[in-house]
Structures are given as structure tokens and as C-alpha cells.
Amino acid sequence: MTRNMGKTDRALRVIVAVVLLVLAIAGIIPAGLLKILAVIVALVFIVTSLIGTCPLYTIVGIRTCPRS
């Protein structure tokens, strides 16, 4: 897969993921479906940031990575 996420986009995703995980672990996000969704979103953000490719961006045609 080709990268379609720039450094800023990847960094913001990691920050949002960490915040969501901290809120879920600290109990600020109540237990239940909302907590599960927050953890899933955080994990997806971390994985997509690590690989530099967002499948949704590919479908929509968005590219935040500078073309080489």
C-alpha cells in the first residue's frame, strides 16, 4: 500500500488515540458501548498512523502525504 497520510495527520491521530485511551482507562468514559468504541477507534488510529495508510482516505481519495 502506498502512504496517504502526512506526518501532521499521523501525529494528530496518535495524540487523539492516547487521549481516548487515557479517558477510557481512567473511567471518564463510562463503561459500555461508548468505552468499547473509544478503544477501537484509538487502536485503529494507532495502527493507521504506524503504517501511514488510511483505508478510508483511499476510498474517498484524500491524501495528506506530500507526493514524492
Tab-separated table of C-alpha atoms in Angstrom:
chain	number	residue	atom	x	y	z
A	1	MET	CA	0.000	0.000	0.000
A	2	THR	CA	1.163	3.496	-0.709
A	3	ARG	CA	1.219	6.038	2.071
A	4	ASN	CA	-1.561	8.586	2.037
A	5	MET	CA	-1.046	10.206	5.449
A	6	GLY	CA	1.347	13.043	6.187
A	7	LYS	CA	3.395	13.487	9.357
A	8	THR	CA	0.991	16.010	10.880
A	9	ASP	CA	-2.013	13.774	10.241
A	10	ARG	CA	-0.227	10.794	11.764
A	11	ALA	CA	0.852	12.781	14.838
A	12	LEU	CA	-2.682	14.099	15.421
A	13	ARG	CA	-4.077	10.575	15.202
A	14	VAL	CA	-1.595	9.328	17.801
A	15	ILE	CA	-2.469	12.221	20.132
A	16	VAL	CA	-6.216	11.576	19.759
A	17	ALA	CA	-5.659	7.848	20.315
A	18	VAL	CA	-3.676	8.430	23.502
A	19	VAL	CA	-6.316	10.827	24.830
A	20	LEU	CA	-9.102	8.329	24.098
A	21	LEU	CA	-7.199	5.504	25.784
A	22	VAL	CA	-6.428	7.620	28.853
A	23	LEU	CA	-10.074	8.674	29.143
A	24	ALA	CA	-11.212	5.050	28.818
A	25	ILE	CA	-8.676	3.693	31.318
A	26	ALA	CA	-9.294	6.488	33.830
A	27	GLY	CA	-13.022	5.742	33.756
A	28	ILE	CA	-14.011	9.157	32.447
A	29	ILE	CA	-15.694	7.463	29.509
A	30	PRO	CA	-18.409	5.317	31.085
A	31	ALA	CA	-18.296	1.548	30.721
A	32	GLY	CA	-20.287	0.030	27.928
A	33	LEU	CA	-20.559	0.558	24.218
A	34	LEU	CA	-19.050	4.057	24.275
A	35	LYS	CA	-15.913	2.835	26.034
A	36	ILE	CA	-15.532	-0.083	23.612
A	37	LEU	CA	-15.918	2.249	20.622
A	38	ALA	CA	-13.361	4.681	22.059
A	39	VAL	CA	-10.802	1.898	22.477
A	40	ILE	CA	-11.467	0.534	18.980
A	41	VAL	CA	-11.117	3.987	17.406
A	42	ALA	CA	-7.901	4.561	19.354
A	43	LEU	CA	-6.452	1.246	18.184
A	44	VAL	CA	-7.408	1.932	14.559
A	45	PHE	CA	-5.806	5.384	14.776
A	46	ILE	CA	-2.594	3.915	16.176
A	47	VAL	CA	-2.378	1.185	13.531
A	48	THR	CA	-3.104	3.534	10.638
A	49	SER	CA	-0.557	6.012	11.987
A	50	LEU	CA	2.106	3.333	12.189
A	51	ILE	CA	1.563	2.082	8.647
A	52	GLY	CA	0.907	5.558	7.214
A	53	THR	CA	-2.121	4.450	5.230
A	54	CYS	CA	-5.786	5.086	5.951
A	55	PRO	CA	-8.165	2.817	4.019
A	56	LEU	CA	-10.944	5.410	4.272
A	57	TYR	CA	-8.658	8.032	2.718
A	58	THR	CA	-8.024	5.636	-0.164
A	59	ILE	CA	-11.750	5.158	-0.772
A	60	VAL	CA	-12.526	8.887	-0.573
A	61	GLY	CA	-9.399	9.937	-2.479
A	62	ILE	CA	-7.808	12.035	0.263
A	63	ARG	CA	-4.029	12.267	0.503
A	64	THR	CA	-2.314	14.324	3.230
A	65	CYS	CA	1.112	12.946	2.389
A	66	PRO	CA	3.220	15.113	0.087
A	67	ARG	CA	3.752	13.482	-3.290
A	68	SER	CA	7.264	12.299	-3.959
